[in-house]
């Protein structure tokens, strides 16, 4: 089995708070480190009441500080939202604090609405992904000491840089630059195989990698039985439905999700979303994970699990580890 990693959006449950969600994430990273997971990434999202991961650098500093072995990073920093100098300073500082343990995963989408994106980069003439290659080049230059200004303490630090994507654009760019590539299979499954093929075809050896290295993020939820896992997965599916309907909110409870008055179209949307995830007992999850890794040929699997209750999320990762025995660092 390939190594397993964690993608955390720090979900906030109905009736709970960001403080509690962050406490659950702290407990989770400590446990998955014990279980041998390779890395733990936090995503950058803004303006979403049910997601407490709007400040990856701050959260990474905390999570790395309560662990000692697991790699901690961004999944990812949405570069169009920030000036490259700021990201270089933040991740240079993180790498100086935790040498050899920091990953800088970079995405080219804003990860939010345009109004919020403009607020994040107040004064920027244009908010978008068109200047992503230029931003990426500038960011990398700061770590080499070749930027337009000196970035302290970025110069001389070496956080591991990854490109993230959900289509072919970043896949091809990652290949051409010789960078490791992480694909968002959890919300763009139809593009997974084409993007991975493009990454491998485009790959050029670099000082970072001599051959392609790919990872995909997949939604997985394990429980003692298939039926229990399906129940625990329903709240996250309803939260995503509400997001698509323009009503983002907290992760509902199982009872709230079960009692929701779904229309036929909404029920079909939820069923389709859950069908694209790996949900079930340890045996079901083992079969699903092995099949996904075999089909994609990835070098590593990053797992996203979202539940209302933090204890259910932690237990899911424990069952996953037991089921597929992740390779240790």
Coordinates of C-alpha atoms in Angstrom, one line a residue:
X1 CA 0.0 0.0 0.0
X2 CA 1.2 3.5 -0.8
X3 CA 1.7 6.0 2.1
X4 CA -1.4 7.7 3.5
X5 CA -1.8 11.3 4.3
X6 CA -4.5 13.6 5.7
X7 CA -6.3 16.6 4.2
X8 CA -8.1 18.7 6.8
X9 CA -10.7 21.4 6.2
X10 CA -11.2 21.7 10.0
X11 CA -15.0 21.2 9.8
X12 CA -17.2 23.0 12.2
X13 CA -20.3 21.0 13.3
X14 CA -23.8 22.4 14.0
X15 CA -24.0 23.5 17.6
X16 CA -20.2 23.7 17.8
X17 CA -17.5 26.4 17.4
X18 CA -14.3 27.0 15.6
X19 CA -12.4 26.5 18.9
X20 CA -13.8 23.0 19.2
X21 CA -13.1 22.2 15.6
X22 CA -9.5 23.3 16.0
X23 CA -9.2 21.2 19.1
X24 CA -10.5 18.2 17.2
X25 CA -7.8 18.8 14.5
X26 CA -5.1 19.0 17.1
X27 CA -6.2 15.6 18.5
X28 CA -6.4 14.2 15.0
X29 CA -2.9 15.1 13.9
X30 CA -1.4 13.7 17.1
X31 CA -3.3 10.4 16.5
X32 CA -2.5 10.0 12.8
X33 CA 1.2 10.7 13.5
X34 CA 1.1 7.7 15.9
X35 CA -0.6 5.7 13.2
X36 CA 2.2 6.4 10.6
X37 CA 0.5 8.8 8.3
X38 CA 3.1 10.7 6.2
X39 CA 1.8 14.2 6.0
X40 CA -1.1 16.4 7.2
X41 CA -2.3 19.3 5.0
X42 CA -4.8 22.0 5.8
X43 CA -6.8 23.7 3.0
X44 CA -7.3 27.4 2.5
X45 CA -11.0 28.4 2.3
X46 CA -12.6 31.7 3.0
X47 CA -16.1 32.9 3.9
X48 CA -17.5 29.4 4.7
X49 CA -19.1 29.1 8.1
X50 CA -18.5 25.4 8.4
X51 CA -14.7 25.4 7.6
X52 CA -12.2 26.9 10.0
X53 CA -9.1 26.6 7.8
X54 CA -8.9 30.2 6.4
X55 CA -5.3 30.8 7.7
X56 CA -3.1 27.8 6.7
X57 CA 0.2 29.3 7.9
X58 CA -1.1 30.0 11.4
X59 CA -2.7 26.6 11.6
X60 CA 0.4 24.8 10.3
X61 CA 2.6 26.5 12.9
X62 CA 0.3 25.2 15.7
X63 CA 0.0 21.6 14.3
X64 CA 3.7 21.3 13.6
X65 CA 4.3 22.5 17.2
X66 CA 2.3 19.7 18.8
X67 CA 3.9 16.9 16.7
X68 CA 7.5 15.8 15.9
X69 CA 7.6 13.5 12.9
X70 CA 4.7 14.0 10.5
X71 CA 5.1 16.5 7.7
X72 CA 2.7 19.5 7.9
X73 CA 1.7 21.7 5.1
X74 CA -0.9 23.5 3.0
X75 CA -3.3 21.8 0.7
X76 CA -3.1 24.4 -0.4
X77 CA -2.2 28.0 -0.3
X78 CA -4.2 29.7 -3.0
X79 CA -1.5 31.9 -4.6
X80 CA -3.8 34.3 -6.4
X81 CA -5.0 35.5 -3.0
X82 CA -1.6 36.6 -1.8
X83 CA 1.5 38.4 -2.7
X84 CA 4.3 35.8 -3.2
X85 CA 6.6 37.7 -0.8
X86 CA 4.1 37.2 2.0
X87 CA 3.9 33.4 1.4
X88 CA 7.7 33.2 1.1
X89 CA 8.1 34.9 4.5
X90 CA 5.4 32.7 6.1
X91 CA 6.7 29.4 4.9
X92 CA 10.4 30.4 5.3
X93 CA 9.5 31.0 8.9
X94 CA 7.7 27.7 9.2
X95 CA 10.6 25.8 7.7
X96 CA 13.0 27.6 10.0
X97 CA 10.9 26.5 13.0
X98 CA 10.4 23.0 11.8
X99 CA 13.2 22.1 9.4
X100 CA 12.4 19.3 7.0
X101 CA 8.8 19.0 7.9
X102 CA 7.0 21.7 6.0
X103 CA 5.2 21.3 2.7
X104 CA 4.1 24.3 0.6
X105 CA 1.2 23.0 -1.5
X106 CA 0.1 25.7 -4.0
X107 CA -3.1 26.2 -5.9
X108 CA -4.0 28.6 -8.6
X109 CA -7.7 29.1 -7.9
X110 CA -8.8 31.7 -5.4
X111 CA -10.9 29.1 -3.4
X112 CA -13.5 31.7 -2.7
X113 CA -15.8 34.2 -4.4
X114 CA -14.4 37.2 -6.2
X115 CA -15.5 39.7 -3.7
X116 CA -13.6 37.9 -0.9
X117 CA -10.6 37.4 -3.2
X118 CA -10.5 41.2 -3.8
X119 CA -10.6 41.8 0.0
X120 CA -7.7 39.4 0.4
X121 CA -5.6 41.3 -2.1
X122 CA -6.8 44.8 -1.6
X123 CA -5.1 47.1 -4.1
X124 CA -4.5 44.4 -6.7
X125 CA -5.6 45.5 -10.1
X126 CA -6.9 42.1 -11.1
X127 CA -7.7 39.0 -9.1
X128 CA -7.4 35.8 -11.1
X129 CA -5.2 32.9 -12.0
X130 CA -3.8 34.2 -15.3
X131 CA -0.6 35.4 -13.7
X132 CA -0.1 32.2 -11.7
X133 CA 3.2 31.1 -13.5
X134 CA 4.7 34.5 -12.9
X135 CA 3.6 34.4 -9.2
X136 CA 5.0 30.9 -8.8
X137 CA 8.3 31.9 -10.4
X138 CA 8.7 34.8 -8.0
X139 CA 7.8 32.7 -5.0
X140 CA 10.4 30.1 -5.8
X141 CA 13.0 32.8 -6.4
X142 CA 12.7 34.1 -2.9
X143 CA 13.8 30.8 -1.4
X144 CA 16.9 30.9 -3.7
X145 CA 17.7 34.5 -2.8
X146 CA 16.9 35.7 -6.3
X147 CA 13.7 37.6 -5.8
X148 CA 13.1 41.2 -6.5
X149 CA 13.7 41.9 -2.8
X150 CA 15.3 39.8 0.0
X151 CA 12.7 37.6 1.8
X152 CA 13.7 36.9 5.4
X153 CA 13.9 34.2 6.5
X154 CA 12.8 32.6 3.2
X155 CA 16.3 32.7 1.6
X156 CA 18.0 29.4 2.4
X157 CA 14.9 27.6 3.6
X158 CA 13.5 24.7 1.7
X159 CA 9.9 23.9 2.3
X160 CA 8.8 21.2 -0.1
X161 CA 6.9 22.8 -2.9
X162 CA 3.9 21.0 -4.5
X163 CA 1.5 22.0 -7.2
X164 CA -2.2 21.3 -6.7
X165 CA -4.8 21.0 -9.3
X166 CA -8.2 19.8 -10.4
X167 CA -7.6 19.9 -14.2
X168 CA -4.8 19.6 -16.7
X169 CA -3.3 23.0 -16.3
X170 CA -1.5 22.5 -13.1
X171 CA -0.7 18.9 -14.0
X172 CA 1.2 20.0 -17.0
X173 CA 2.9 22.9 -15.3
X174 CA 4.0 20.6 -12.4
X175 CA 5.4 18.2 -14.9
X176 CA 7.3 20.8 -16.9
X177 CA 8.8 22.2 -13.6
X178 CA 9.7 18.8 -12.2
X179 CA 7.5 19.3 -9.1
X180 CA 5.4 16.8 -7.2
X181 CA 1.7 17.0 -8.1
X182 CA -1.4 16.6 -6.0
X183 CA -4.8 16.2 -7.7
X184 CA -8.2 17.0 -6.2
X185 CA -9.9 13.6 -6.9
X186 CA -12.4 14.3 -4.1
X187 CA -14.2 16.9 -6.2
X188 CA -13.0 16.4 -9.8
X189 CA -12.9 12.6 -10.2
X190 CA -13.7 12.7 -13.9
X191 CA -10.4 14.6 -14.5
X192 CA -8.2 12.4 -12.4
X193 CA -6.8 9.9 -14.9
X194 CA -6.3 12.5 -17.7
X195 CA -4.6 14.9 -15.4
X196 CA -2.2 12.3 -14.0
X197 CA -1.4 11.1 -17.5
X198 CA -0.6 14.6 -18.6
X199 CA 1.6 15.2 -15.6
X200 CA 3.6 12.0 -16.3
X201 CA 3.9 12.8 -20.0
X202 CA 5.0 16.4 -19.3
X203 CA 7.4 15.6 -16.6
X204 CA 11.0 16.9 -16.9
X205 CA 13.6 15.9 -14.2
X206 CA 14.6 18.8 -11.9
X207 CA 16.8 19.4 -8.9
X208 CA 13.7 18.5 -6.9
X209 CA 12.6 15.3 -8.6
X210 CA 14.2 12.8 -11.0
X211 CA 10.9 11.2 -11.8
X212 CA 7.2 12.0 -11.4
X213 CA 5.7 11.8 -7.9
X214 CA 1.9 12.1 -7.7
X215 CA -0.7 12.1 -5.0
X216 CA -4.5 12.3 -5.1
X217 CA -6.9 13.5 -2.4
X218 CA -9.9 11.3 -2.0
X219 CA -13.0 11.4 0.4
X220 CA -13.0 8.3 2.6
X221 CA -15.1 7.5 5.6
X222 CA -14.8 4.3 7.6
X223 CA -17.1 3.0 10.4
X224 CA -17.8 -0.3 11.9
X225 CA -20.5 -1.2 9.4
X226 CA -21.4 0.0 5.9
X227 CA -24.8 1.3 7.2
X228 CA -23.2 3.3 10.0
X229 CA -20.6 4.8 7.6
X230 CA -23.4 5.9 5.2
X231 CA -25.2 7.6 8.0
X232 CA -22.1 9.5 9.2
X233 CA -21.4 10.6 5.6
X234 CA -24.8 12.1 5.0
X235 CA -24.2 15.4 6.9
X236 CA -21.1 16.3 4.9
X237 CA -23.1 15.6 1.7
X238 CA -25.9 17.9 2.8
X239 CA -23.4 20.6 3.7
X240 CA -22.0 20.4 0.2
X241 CA -25.5 20.5 -1.3
X242 CA -26.2 23.7 0.6
X243 CA -22.9 25.2 -0.6
X244 CA -23.9 24.5 -4.2
X245 CA -27.3 26.1 -3.5
X246 CA -25.6 29.2 -2.2
X247 CA -26.3 28.5 1.4
X248 CA -23.0 27.5 3.0
X249 CA -23.3 26.5 6.6
X250 CA -22.0 24.3 9.4
X251 CA -21.8 20.5 9.2
X252 CA -25.3 19.3 10.2
X253 CA -25.8 16.5 12.7
X254 CA -26.8 13.0 11.5
X255 CA -30.3 13.7 12.7
X256 CA -30.6 17.0 10.9
X257 CA -29.3 15.5 7.7
X258 CA -31.7 12.5 7.9
X259 CA -34.7 14.8 8.5
X260 CA -33.9 17.3 5.8
X261 CA -36.7 17.6 3.2
X262 CA -34.8 16.6 0.1
X263 CA -36.4 17.2 -3.3
X264 CA -35.9 14.5 -5.9
X265 CA -33.1 16.5 -7.5
X266 CA -31.4 17.2 -4.2
X267 CA -31.6 13.5 -3.2
X268 CA -30.1 12.5 -6.5
X269 CA -27.3 15.1 -6.1
X270 CA -26.5 13.8 -2.6
X271 CA -26.6 10.1 -3.7
X272 CA -24.3 10.9 -6.6
X273 CA -21.8 12.7 -4.4
X274 CA -21.7 9.9 -1.9
X275 CA -21.4 7.3 -4.6
X276 CA -18.1 8.9 -5.7
X277 CA -16.6 8.5 -2.2
X278 CA -15.2 5.5 -0.4
X279 CA -17.7 5.0 2.4
X280 CA -18.2 1.8 4.5
X281 CA -16.8 -0.8 6.9
X282 CA -13.1 -1.5 7.1
X283 CA -13.5 -4.3 4.5
X284 CA -15.4 -2.0 2.1
X285 CA -12.9 0.8 2.6
X286 CA -9.9 -1.5 2.1
X287 CA -11.3 -2.7 -1.3
X288 CA -12.1 0.9 -2.4
X289 CA -8.8 2.3 -1.4
X290 CA -6.8 -0.4 -3.0
X291 CA -8.9 -0.2 -6.2
X292 CA -8.4 3.6 -6.4
X293 CA -4.6 3.4 -5.9
X294 CA -4.4 0.6 -8.5
X295 CA -6.4 2.5 -11.1
X296 CA -4.5 5.8 -10.7
X297 CA -1.0 4.5 -10.0
X298 CA -0.3 7.3 -7.5
X299 CA 2.6 7.3 -5.2
X300 CA 0.6 8.5 -2.2
X301 CA -3.0 8.9 -1.1
X302 CA -4.3 11.8 0.8
X303 CA -7.6 11.2 2.7
X304 CA -10.3 13.8 3.4
X305 CA -12.9 12.8 6.0
X306 CA -15.6 15.1 7.2
X307 CA -18.1 14.3 9.9
X308 CA -20.2 16.3 12.3
X309 CA -18.5 14.7 15.3
X310 CA -14.7 14.9 15.7
X311 CA -14.6 11.6 17.5
X312 CA -16.2 9.9 14.4
X313 CA -13.7 11.5 12.2
X314 CA -10.8 10.3 14.3
X315 CA -12.2 6.8 14.5
X316 CA -12.5 6.7 10.7
X317 CA -8.8 7.4 10.3
X318 CA -8.0 4.7 12.9
X319 CA -10.1 2.1 11.0
X320 CA -8.6 3.2 7.7
X321 CA -5.1 2.7 9.1
X322 CA -6.0 -0.8 10.4
X323 CA -7.6 -1.7 7.1
X324 CA -4.8 -0.7 4.7
X325 CA -1.7 -0.5 7.0
X326 CA -0.1 2.7 5.7
X327 CA 3.6 2.7 5.0
X328 CA 5.5 4.5 7.7
X329 CA 7.7 7.5 7.2

